[in-house]
Coordinates of C-alpha atoms and ligand atoms in Angstrom, one line a residue:
X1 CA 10.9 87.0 -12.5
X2 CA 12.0 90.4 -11.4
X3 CA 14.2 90.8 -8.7
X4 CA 13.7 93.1 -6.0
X5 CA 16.4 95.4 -4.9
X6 CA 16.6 96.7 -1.8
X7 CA 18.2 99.6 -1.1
X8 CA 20.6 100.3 1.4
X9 CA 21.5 102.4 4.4
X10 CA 23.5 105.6 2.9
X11 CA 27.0 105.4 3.8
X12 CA 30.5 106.2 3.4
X13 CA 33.0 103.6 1.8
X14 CA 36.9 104.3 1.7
X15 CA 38.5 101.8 -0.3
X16 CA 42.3 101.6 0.6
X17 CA 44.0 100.7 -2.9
X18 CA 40.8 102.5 -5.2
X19 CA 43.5 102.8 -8.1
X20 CA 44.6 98.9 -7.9
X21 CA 44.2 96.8 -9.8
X22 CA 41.2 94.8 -7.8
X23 CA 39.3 97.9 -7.2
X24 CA 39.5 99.0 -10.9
X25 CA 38.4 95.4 -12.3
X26 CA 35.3 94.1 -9.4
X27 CA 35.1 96.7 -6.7
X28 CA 34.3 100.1 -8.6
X29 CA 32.3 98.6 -11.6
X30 CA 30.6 96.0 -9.2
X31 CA 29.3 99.3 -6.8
X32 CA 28.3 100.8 -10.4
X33 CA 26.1 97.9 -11.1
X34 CA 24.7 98.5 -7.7
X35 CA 24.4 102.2 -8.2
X36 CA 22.4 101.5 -11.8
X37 CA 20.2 98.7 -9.8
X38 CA 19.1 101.1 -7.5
X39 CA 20.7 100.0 -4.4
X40 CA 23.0 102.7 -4.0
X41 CA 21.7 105.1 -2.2
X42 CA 22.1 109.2 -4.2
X43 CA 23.6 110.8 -1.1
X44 CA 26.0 107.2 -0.3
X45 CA 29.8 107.9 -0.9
X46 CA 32.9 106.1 -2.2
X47 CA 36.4 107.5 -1.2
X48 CA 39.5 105.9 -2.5
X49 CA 42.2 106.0 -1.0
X50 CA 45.6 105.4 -2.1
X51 CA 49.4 106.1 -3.0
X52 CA 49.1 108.0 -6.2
X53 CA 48.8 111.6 -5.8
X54 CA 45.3 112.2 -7.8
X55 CA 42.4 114.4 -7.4
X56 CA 39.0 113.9 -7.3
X57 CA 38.7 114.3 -11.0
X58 CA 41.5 112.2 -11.6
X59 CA 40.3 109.4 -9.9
X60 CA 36.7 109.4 -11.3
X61 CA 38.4 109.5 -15.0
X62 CA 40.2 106.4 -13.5
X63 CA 36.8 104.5 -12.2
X64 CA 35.3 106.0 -15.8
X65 CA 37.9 103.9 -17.4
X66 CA 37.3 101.3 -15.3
X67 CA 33.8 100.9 -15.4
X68 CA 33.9 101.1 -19.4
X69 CA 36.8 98.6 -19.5
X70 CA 35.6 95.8 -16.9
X71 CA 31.8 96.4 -16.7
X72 CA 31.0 92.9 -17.8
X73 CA 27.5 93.6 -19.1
X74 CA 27.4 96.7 -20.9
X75 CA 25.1 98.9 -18.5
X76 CA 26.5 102.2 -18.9
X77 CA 24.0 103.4 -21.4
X78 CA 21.1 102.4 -18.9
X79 CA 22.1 104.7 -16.4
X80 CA 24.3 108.2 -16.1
X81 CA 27.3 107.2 -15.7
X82 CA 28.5 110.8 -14.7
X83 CA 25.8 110.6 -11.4
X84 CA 27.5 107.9 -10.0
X85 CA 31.0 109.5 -10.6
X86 CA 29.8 112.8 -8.9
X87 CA 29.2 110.4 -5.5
X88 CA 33.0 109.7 -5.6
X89 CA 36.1 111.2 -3.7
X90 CA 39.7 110.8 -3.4
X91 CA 42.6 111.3 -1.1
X92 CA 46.1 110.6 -1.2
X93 CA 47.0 108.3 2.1
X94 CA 50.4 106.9 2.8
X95 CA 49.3 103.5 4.9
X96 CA 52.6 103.6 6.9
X97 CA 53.2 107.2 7.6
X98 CA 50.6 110.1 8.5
X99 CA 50.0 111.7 5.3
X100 CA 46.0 111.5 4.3
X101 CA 44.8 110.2 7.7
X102 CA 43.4 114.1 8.7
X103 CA 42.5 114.8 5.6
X104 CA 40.4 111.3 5.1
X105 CA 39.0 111.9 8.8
X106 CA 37.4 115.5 7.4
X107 CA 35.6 113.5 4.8
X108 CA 34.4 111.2 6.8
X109 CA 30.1 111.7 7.9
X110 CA 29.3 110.5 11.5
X111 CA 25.7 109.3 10.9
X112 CA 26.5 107.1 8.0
X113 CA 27.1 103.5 8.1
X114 CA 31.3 103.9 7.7
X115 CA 33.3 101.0 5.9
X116 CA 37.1 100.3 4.8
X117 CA 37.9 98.0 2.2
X118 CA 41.3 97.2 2.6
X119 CA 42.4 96.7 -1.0
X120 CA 46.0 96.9 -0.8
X121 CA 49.0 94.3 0.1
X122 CA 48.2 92.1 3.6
X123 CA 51.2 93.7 4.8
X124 CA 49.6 97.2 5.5
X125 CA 46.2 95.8 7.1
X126 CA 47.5 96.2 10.5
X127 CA 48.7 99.7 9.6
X128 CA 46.1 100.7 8.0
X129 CA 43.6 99.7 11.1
X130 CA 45.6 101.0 13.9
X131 CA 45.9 104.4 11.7
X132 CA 42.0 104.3 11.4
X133 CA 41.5 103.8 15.0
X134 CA 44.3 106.2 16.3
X135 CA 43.0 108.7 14.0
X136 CA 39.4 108.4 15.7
X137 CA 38.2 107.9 11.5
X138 CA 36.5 104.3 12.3
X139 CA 33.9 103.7 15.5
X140 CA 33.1 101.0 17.2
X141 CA 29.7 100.4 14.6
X142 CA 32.4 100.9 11.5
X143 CA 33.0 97.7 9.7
X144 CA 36.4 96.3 7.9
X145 CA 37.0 94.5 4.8
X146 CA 40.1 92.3 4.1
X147 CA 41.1 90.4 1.1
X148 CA 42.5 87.6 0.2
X149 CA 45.4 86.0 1.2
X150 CA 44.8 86.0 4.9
X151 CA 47.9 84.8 6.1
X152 CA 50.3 81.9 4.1
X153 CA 50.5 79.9 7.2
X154 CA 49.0 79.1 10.7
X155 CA 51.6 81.5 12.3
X156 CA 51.0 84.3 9.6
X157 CA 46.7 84.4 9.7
X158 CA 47.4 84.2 13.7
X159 CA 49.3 87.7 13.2
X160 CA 46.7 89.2 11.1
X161 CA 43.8 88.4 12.8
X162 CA 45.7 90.5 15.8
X163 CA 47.2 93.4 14.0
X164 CA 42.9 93.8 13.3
X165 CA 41.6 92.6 16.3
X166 CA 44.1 95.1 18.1
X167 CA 41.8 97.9 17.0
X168 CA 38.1 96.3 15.8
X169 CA 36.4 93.7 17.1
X170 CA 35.2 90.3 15.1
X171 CA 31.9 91.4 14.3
X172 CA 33.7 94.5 12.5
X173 CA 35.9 92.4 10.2
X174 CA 34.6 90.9 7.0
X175 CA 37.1 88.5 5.4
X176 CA 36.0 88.7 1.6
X177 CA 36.4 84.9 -0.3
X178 CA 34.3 85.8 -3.2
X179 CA 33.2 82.3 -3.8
X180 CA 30.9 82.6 -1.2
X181 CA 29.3 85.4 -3.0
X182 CA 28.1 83.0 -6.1
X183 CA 24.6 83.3 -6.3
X184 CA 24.7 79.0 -6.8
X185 CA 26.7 79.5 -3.5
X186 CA 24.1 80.8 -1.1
X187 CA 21.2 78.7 -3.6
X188 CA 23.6 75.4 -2.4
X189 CA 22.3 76.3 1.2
X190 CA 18.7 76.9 0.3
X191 CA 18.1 73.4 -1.7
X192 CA 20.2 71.9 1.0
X193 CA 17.9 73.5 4.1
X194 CA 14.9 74.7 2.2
X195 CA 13.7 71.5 0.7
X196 CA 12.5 68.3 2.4
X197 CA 13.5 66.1 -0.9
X198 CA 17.3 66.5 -0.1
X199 CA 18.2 66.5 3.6
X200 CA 17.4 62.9 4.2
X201 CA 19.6 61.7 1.8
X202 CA 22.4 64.1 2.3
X203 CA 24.2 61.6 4.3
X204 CA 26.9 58.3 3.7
X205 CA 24.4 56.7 3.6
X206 CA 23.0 57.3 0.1
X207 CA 25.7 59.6 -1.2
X208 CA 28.5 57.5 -2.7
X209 CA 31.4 60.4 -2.8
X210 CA 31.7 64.3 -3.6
X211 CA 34.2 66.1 -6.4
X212 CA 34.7 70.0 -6.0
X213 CA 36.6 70.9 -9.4
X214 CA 37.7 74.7 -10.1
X215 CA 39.2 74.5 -13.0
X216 CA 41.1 77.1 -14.8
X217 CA 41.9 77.7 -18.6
X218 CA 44.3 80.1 -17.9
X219 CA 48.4 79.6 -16.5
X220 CA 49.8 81.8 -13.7
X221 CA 50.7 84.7 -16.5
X222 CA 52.1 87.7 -15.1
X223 CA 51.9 87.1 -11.3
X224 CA 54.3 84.0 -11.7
X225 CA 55.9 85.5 -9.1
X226 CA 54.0 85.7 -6.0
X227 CA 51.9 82.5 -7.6
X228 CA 55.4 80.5 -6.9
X229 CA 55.1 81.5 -3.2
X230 CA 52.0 80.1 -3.1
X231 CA 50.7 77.4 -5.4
X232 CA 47.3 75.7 -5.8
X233 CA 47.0 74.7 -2.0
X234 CA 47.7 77.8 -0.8
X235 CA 45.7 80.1 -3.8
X236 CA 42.8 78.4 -3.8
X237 CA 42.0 75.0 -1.6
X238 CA 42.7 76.9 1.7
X239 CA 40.2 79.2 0.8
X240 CA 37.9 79.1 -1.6
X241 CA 37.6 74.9 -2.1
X242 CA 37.1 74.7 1.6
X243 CA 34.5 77.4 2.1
X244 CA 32.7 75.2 -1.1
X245 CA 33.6 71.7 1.0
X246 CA 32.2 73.3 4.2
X247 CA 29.0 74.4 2.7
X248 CA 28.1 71.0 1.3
X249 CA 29.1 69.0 4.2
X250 CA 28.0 71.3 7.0
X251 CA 25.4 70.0 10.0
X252 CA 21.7 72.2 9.2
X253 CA 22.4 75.4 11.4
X254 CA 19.5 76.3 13.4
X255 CA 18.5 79.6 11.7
X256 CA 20.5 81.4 8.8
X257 CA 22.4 84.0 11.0
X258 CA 26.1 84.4 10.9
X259 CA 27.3 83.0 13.4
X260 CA 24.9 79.8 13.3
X261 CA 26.5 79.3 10.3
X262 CA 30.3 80.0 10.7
X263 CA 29.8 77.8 13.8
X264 CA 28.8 74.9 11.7
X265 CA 31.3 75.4 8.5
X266 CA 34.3 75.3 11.4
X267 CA 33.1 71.9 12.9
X268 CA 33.5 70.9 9.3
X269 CA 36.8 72.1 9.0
X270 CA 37.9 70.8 12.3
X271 CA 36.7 67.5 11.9
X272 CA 38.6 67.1 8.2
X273 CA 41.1 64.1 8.6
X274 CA 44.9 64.6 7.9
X275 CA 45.7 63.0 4.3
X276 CA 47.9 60.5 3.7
X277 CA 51.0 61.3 0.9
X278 CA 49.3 58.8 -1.7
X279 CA 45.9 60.9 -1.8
X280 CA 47.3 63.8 -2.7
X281 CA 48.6 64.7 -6.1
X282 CA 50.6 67.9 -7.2
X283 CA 51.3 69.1 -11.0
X284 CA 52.8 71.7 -13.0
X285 CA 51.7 72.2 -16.5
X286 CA 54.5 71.1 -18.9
X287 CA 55.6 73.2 -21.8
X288 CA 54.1 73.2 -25.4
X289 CA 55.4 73.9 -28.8
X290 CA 53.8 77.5 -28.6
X291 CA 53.0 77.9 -24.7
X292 CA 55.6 77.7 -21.5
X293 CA 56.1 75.8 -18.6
X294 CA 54.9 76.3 -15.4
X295 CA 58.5 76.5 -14.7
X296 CA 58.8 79.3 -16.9
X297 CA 56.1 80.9 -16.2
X298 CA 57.4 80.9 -12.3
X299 CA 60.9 82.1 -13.6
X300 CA 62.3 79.7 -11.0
X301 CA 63.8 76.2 -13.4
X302 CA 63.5 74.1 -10.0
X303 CA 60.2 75.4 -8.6
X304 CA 58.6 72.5 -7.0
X305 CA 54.8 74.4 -6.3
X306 CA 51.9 73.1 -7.6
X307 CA 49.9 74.8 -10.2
X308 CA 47.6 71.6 -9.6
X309 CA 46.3 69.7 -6.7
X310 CA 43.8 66.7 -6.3
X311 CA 42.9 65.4 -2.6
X312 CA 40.9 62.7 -1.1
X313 CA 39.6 64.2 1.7
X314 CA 37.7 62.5 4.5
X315 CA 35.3 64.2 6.9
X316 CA 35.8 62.6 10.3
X317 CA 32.0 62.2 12.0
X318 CA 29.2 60.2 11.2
X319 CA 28.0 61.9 8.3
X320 CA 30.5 61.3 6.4
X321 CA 32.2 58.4 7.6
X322 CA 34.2 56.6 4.7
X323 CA 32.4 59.3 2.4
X324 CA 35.6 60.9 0.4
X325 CA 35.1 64.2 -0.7
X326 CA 37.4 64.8 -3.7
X327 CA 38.7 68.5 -4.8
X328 CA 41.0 69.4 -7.7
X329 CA 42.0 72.7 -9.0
X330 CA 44.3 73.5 -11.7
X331 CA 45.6 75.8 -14.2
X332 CA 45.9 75.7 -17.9
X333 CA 43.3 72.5 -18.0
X334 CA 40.9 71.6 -20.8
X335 CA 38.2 73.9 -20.1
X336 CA 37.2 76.4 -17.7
X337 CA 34.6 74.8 -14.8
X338 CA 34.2 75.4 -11.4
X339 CA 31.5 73.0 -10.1
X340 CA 30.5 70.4 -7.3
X341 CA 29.2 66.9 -8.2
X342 CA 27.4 64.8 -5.0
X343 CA 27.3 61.8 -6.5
X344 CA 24.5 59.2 -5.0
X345 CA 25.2 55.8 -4.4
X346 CA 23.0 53.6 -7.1
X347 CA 19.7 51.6 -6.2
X348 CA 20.6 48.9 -3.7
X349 CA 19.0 46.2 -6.4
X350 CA 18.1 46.8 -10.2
X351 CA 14.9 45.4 -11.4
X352 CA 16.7 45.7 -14.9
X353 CA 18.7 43.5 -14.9
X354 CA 22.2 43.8 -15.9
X355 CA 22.1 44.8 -19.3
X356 CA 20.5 47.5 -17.8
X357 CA 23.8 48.8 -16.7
X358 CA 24.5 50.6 -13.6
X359 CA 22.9 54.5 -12.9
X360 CA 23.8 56.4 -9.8
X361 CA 22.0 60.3 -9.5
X362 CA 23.8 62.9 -9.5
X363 CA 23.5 66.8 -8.3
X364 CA 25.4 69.3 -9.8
X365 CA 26.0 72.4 -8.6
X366 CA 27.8 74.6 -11.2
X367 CA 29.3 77.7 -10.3
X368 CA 31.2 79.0 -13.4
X369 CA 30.2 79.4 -16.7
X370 CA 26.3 79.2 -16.3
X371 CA 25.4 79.3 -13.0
X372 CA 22.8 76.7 -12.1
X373 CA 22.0 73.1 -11.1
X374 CA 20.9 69.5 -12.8
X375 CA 20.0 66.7 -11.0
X376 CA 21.0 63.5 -13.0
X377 CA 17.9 61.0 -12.9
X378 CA 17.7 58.0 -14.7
X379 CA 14.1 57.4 -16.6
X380 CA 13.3 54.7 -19.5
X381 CA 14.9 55.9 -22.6
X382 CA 11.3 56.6 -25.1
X383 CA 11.1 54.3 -27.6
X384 CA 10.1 50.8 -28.5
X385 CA 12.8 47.9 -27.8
X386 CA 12.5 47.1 -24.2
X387 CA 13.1 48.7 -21.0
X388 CA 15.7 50.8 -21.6
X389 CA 17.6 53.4 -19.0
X390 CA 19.1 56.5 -19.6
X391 CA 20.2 59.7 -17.6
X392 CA 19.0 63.0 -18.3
X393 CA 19.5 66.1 -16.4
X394 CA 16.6 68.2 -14.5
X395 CA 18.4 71.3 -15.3
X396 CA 17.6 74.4 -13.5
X397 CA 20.1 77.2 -14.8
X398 CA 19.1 80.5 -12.7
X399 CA 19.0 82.5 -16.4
X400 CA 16.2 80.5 -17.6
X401 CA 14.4 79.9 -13.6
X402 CA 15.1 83.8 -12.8
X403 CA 14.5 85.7 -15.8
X404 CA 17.3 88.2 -16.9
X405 CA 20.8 87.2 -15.6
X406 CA 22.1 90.7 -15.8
X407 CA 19.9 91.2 -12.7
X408 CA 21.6 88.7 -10.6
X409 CA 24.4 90.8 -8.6
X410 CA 28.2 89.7 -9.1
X411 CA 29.6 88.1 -5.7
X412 CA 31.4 91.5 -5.2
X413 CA 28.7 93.6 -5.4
X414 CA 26.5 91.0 -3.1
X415 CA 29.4 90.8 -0.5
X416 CA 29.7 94.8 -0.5
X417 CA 25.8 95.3 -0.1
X418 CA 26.1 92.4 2.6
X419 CA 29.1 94.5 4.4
X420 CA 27.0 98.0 4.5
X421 CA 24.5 95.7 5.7
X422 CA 26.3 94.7 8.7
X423 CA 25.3 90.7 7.2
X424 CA 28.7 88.9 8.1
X425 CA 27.0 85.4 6.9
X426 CA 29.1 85.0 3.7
X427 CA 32.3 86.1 5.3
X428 CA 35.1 84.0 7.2
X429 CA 35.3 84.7 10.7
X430 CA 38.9 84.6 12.2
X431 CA 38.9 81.0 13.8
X432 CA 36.7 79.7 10.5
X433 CA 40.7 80.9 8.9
X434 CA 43.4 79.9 11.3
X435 CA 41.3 76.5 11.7
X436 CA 41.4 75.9 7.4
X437 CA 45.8 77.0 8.3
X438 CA 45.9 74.3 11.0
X439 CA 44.1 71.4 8.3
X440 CA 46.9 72.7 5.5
X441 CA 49.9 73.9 7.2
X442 CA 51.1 70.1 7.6
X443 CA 50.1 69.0 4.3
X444 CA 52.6 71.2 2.9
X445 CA 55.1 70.8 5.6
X446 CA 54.8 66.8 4.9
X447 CA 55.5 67.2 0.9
X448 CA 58.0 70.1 1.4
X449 CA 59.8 67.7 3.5
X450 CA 59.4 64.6 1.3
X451 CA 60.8 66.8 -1.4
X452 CA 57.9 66.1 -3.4
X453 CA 58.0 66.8 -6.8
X454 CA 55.0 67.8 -8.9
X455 CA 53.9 65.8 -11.7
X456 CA 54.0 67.1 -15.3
X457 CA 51.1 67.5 -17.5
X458 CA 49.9 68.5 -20.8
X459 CA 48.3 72.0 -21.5
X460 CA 44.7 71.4 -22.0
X461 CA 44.7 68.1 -20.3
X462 CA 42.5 67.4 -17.1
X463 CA 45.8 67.3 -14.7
X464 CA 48.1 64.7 -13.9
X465 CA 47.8 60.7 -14.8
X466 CA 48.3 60.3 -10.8
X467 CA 45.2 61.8 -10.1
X468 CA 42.9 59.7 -12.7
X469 CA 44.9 56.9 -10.8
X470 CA 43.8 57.8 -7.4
X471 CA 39.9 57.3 -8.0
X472 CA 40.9 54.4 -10.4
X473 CA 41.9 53.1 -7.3
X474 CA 38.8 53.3 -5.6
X475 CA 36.6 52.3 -9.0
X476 CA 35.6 55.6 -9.5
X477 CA 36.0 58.4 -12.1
X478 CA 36.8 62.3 -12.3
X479 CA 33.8 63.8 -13.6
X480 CA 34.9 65.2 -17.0
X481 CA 35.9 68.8 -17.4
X482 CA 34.3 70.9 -19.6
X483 CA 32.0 74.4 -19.6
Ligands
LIG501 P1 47.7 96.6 -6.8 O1 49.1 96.5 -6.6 O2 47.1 96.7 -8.1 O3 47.1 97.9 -6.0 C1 47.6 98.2 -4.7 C2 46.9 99.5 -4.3 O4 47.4 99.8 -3.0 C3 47.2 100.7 -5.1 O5 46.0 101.5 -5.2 C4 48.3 101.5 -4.3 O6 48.2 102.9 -4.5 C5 47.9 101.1 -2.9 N1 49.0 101.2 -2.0 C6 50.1 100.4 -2.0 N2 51.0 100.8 -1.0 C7 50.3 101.8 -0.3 C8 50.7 102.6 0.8 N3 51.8 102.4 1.4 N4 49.8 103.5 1.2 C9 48.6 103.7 0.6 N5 48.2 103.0 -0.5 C10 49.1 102.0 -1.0 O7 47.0 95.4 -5.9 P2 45.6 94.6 -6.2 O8 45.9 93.6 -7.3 O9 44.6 95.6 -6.4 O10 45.4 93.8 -4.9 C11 45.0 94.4 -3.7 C12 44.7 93.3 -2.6 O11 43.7 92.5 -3.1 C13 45.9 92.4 -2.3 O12 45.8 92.0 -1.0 C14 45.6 91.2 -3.2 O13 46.2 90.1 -2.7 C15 44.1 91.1 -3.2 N6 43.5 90.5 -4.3 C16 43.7 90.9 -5.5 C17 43.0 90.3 -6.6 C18 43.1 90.8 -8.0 O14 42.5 90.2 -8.8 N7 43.9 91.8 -8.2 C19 42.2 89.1 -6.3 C20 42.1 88.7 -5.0 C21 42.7 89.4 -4.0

């Protein structure tokens, strides 16, 4: 199956931070990918924006570098690679001070869609948006992008959501989490409200529990630093597991609009129950004969943040009542896997017998490596010798169902088109944010001031005993970890 791409409205896109390090790696070769697809429209223009004092050709040898260095699937002979260059600009900017904000302003088209990416530290968003607005560069139809983190705390999101909303209003600002760009993401929503098989089951009811896992191969590396700030809780659950945990447990919205949406996702969020100190379990990887410590890797001996977290949480309405939704994530485990489980409670009597043992069905929903879905059903295993049961998956990977996976976009390059689409659907709205802060702040509060201290485990392990322990405790099992 072809897909069809749509192109969009021209327009002009300044990306504050075009030489970092995120607009090198996803954001340039992503719009490149769009560009070869056919989506970008020839007169459409990408500006970057930064500190370093480049010109135009500089920076296109930069995003030439870049594409031919982090362009996943190896597109540049498909398309001229030198065309989509000559659609690109550069000016110098200093965020905090005046220098760039006349020149970027002459630049600028008026009857263009007109959108900032704000690629650069949180700490010059509100800058950066009252310079935009001051400078009469953005309009009232201009839209806003912000990256992650938003905020560390409550107090911290509260500030940035005013620095922007100061100067643009909500339906301007698109808060990027790029796990809701996953093409299994938005597919999670259509089995979920596009098929009748599923809805009437989705419930505690027939579903026994849920696991979210992201699971990462790889340690903190280079940005120990700023990780040791922040740890799993902060990196990753805050955001991106809980955008995943609202998705799956989220009332049907009455049409597929943004704000139909967001609205249900933050009754999700507001209804999550506080967790007790013996459902939560924090880890740091432990050293190896060849690898360091998590310690190490922080550079801090005492660190106490997690580079692991597992928690039982439980969604407060009747949906989900005494339903536990369990989410780990972790760094330097076995094997690299982000996926959700919904596991189904089994029959409520087996015409088998019990040497038939027990069977429960199980959807999958995998969202890294091999994008796709299986649904676990148990059928007579073929053969003489009796009656038999064995699971096998329904597998429905969107490479084989879809044809050609180098035609399904990359979340960036979805979440861009979405932005110059005015489509805020996959984005966080403000109060979705500060409402996710609210559910976490006092988690961390309550183990920063029980002194908690993180449990060791072994590289290449699935995390900390504890957490095996915790479902153990419940007479169920982790799902095991592997791509
Ligand atoms: P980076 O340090 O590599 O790049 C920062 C960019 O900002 C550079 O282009 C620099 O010139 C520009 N800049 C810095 N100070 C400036 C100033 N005063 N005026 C004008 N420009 C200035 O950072 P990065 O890794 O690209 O991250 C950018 C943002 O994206 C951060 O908020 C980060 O948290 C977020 N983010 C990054 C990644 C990633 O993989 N790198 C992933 C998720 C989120």
């Amino acid at each position: 199956m072809v897909s069809r791409v749509i192109p969009v409205e021209t327009f002009d896109l300044v990306i504050f931070g075009g030489t970092g390090d995120l607009a090198r790696r996803k954001i340039l070769p992503g719009l490149y990918r769009r560009f070869c697809s056919g989506q970008m429209p020839s007169d459409a223009r990408i500006i970057g924006a930064a500190r370093s004092d480049f010109g135009t050709s500089e920076f296109r040898d930069l995003v030439r570098d870049a594409i031919h260095e982090f362009s996943e699937k190896n597109d540049c002979d498909e398309c001229n690679i030198e065309e989509f260059l000559a659609q690109l600009d550069y000016v110098t900017i200093d965020a905090k001070g005046e220098g760039g904000w006349s020149e970027l302003k002459a630049m600028m088209r008026n009857d263009v869609v007109k959108a900032f990416y704000f690629s650069v530290a949180p700490s010059l968003f509100g800058a950066i948006a009252e310079r935009l607005h001051m400078n009469g560069i953005s309009d009232a139809d201009s839209r806003i992008v912000v990256e992650k983190p938003f905020g560390r705390d409550l107090v911290t999101a509260k500030a940035l959501n005013g620095d922007l909303a100061a100067h643009f209003d909500e339906t301007q600002i698109y808060r990027i989490d790029h796990y809701l760009g996953k093409e299994t993401v938005q597919n999670l929503m259509a089995v979920r409200f596009g098929n009748i098989l599923f809805e009437p089951l989705w419930n505690a009811q027939y579903i026994d529990h849920i696991q979210i896992t992201v699971a990462e191969t790889v340690g903190v590396g280079g940005r120990g630093e700023y990780y040791d700030r922040a740890g799993a809780m902060r990196d990753m659950v805050q955001n991106h597991l809980m955008q995943l945990l609202c998705l799956i447990a989220m009332e049907p919205p009455s049409k597929y609009d943004p704000d139909a949406v967001r609205d249900e996702k933050l009754k999700v969020i507001r209804a999550l129950e506080p967790i007790a100190p013996h459902h939560i379990v924090r880890g740091q990887y432990d050293a190896t004969e060849t690898e360091q410590s998590y310690r190490d890797d922080a550079g801090d001996p005492k660190s106490r943040t997690e580079s692991y977290i597992a928690l039982r949480c439980q969604i407060a309405n009747w949906r989900w009542a005494n339903t536990p939704i369990y989410i780990r994530t972790g760094k330097k485990l076995k094997a690299r896997a982000s996926e959700i489980a919904v596991v189904f409670k089994e029959t409520p009597h087996s015409i088998f017998g019990e040497e038939a043992g027990t069977h429960a069905n199980v959807l999958r929903i995998r969202l890294q490596p091999n994008e796709g879905m299986t649904l676990q059903v148990t059928i007579k295993e073929p053969g003489p010798g009796g009656m038999r049961l064995v699971d096998v998956p329904l597998d429905m990977s969107f490479a084989d169902a879809l044809g050609d996976e180098d035609d399904v976009p990359d979340a960036y390059e979805r979440l861009i088109m979405d932005v110059i689409r005015g489509n805020q659907t996959l984005f966080m709205r403000g109060d979705e944010v500060e409402a996710a802060w609210a559910w976490t702040d006092p988690l961390i509060n309550g183990w920063t001031a029980r002194n908690d201290v993180p449990k060791l485990y072994d590289v290449g392990s699935a995390g900390p005993d504890d957490a095996a322990l915790m479902l153990k405790r419940e007479n169920r099992a982790w799902r095991e970890i592997k791509e």
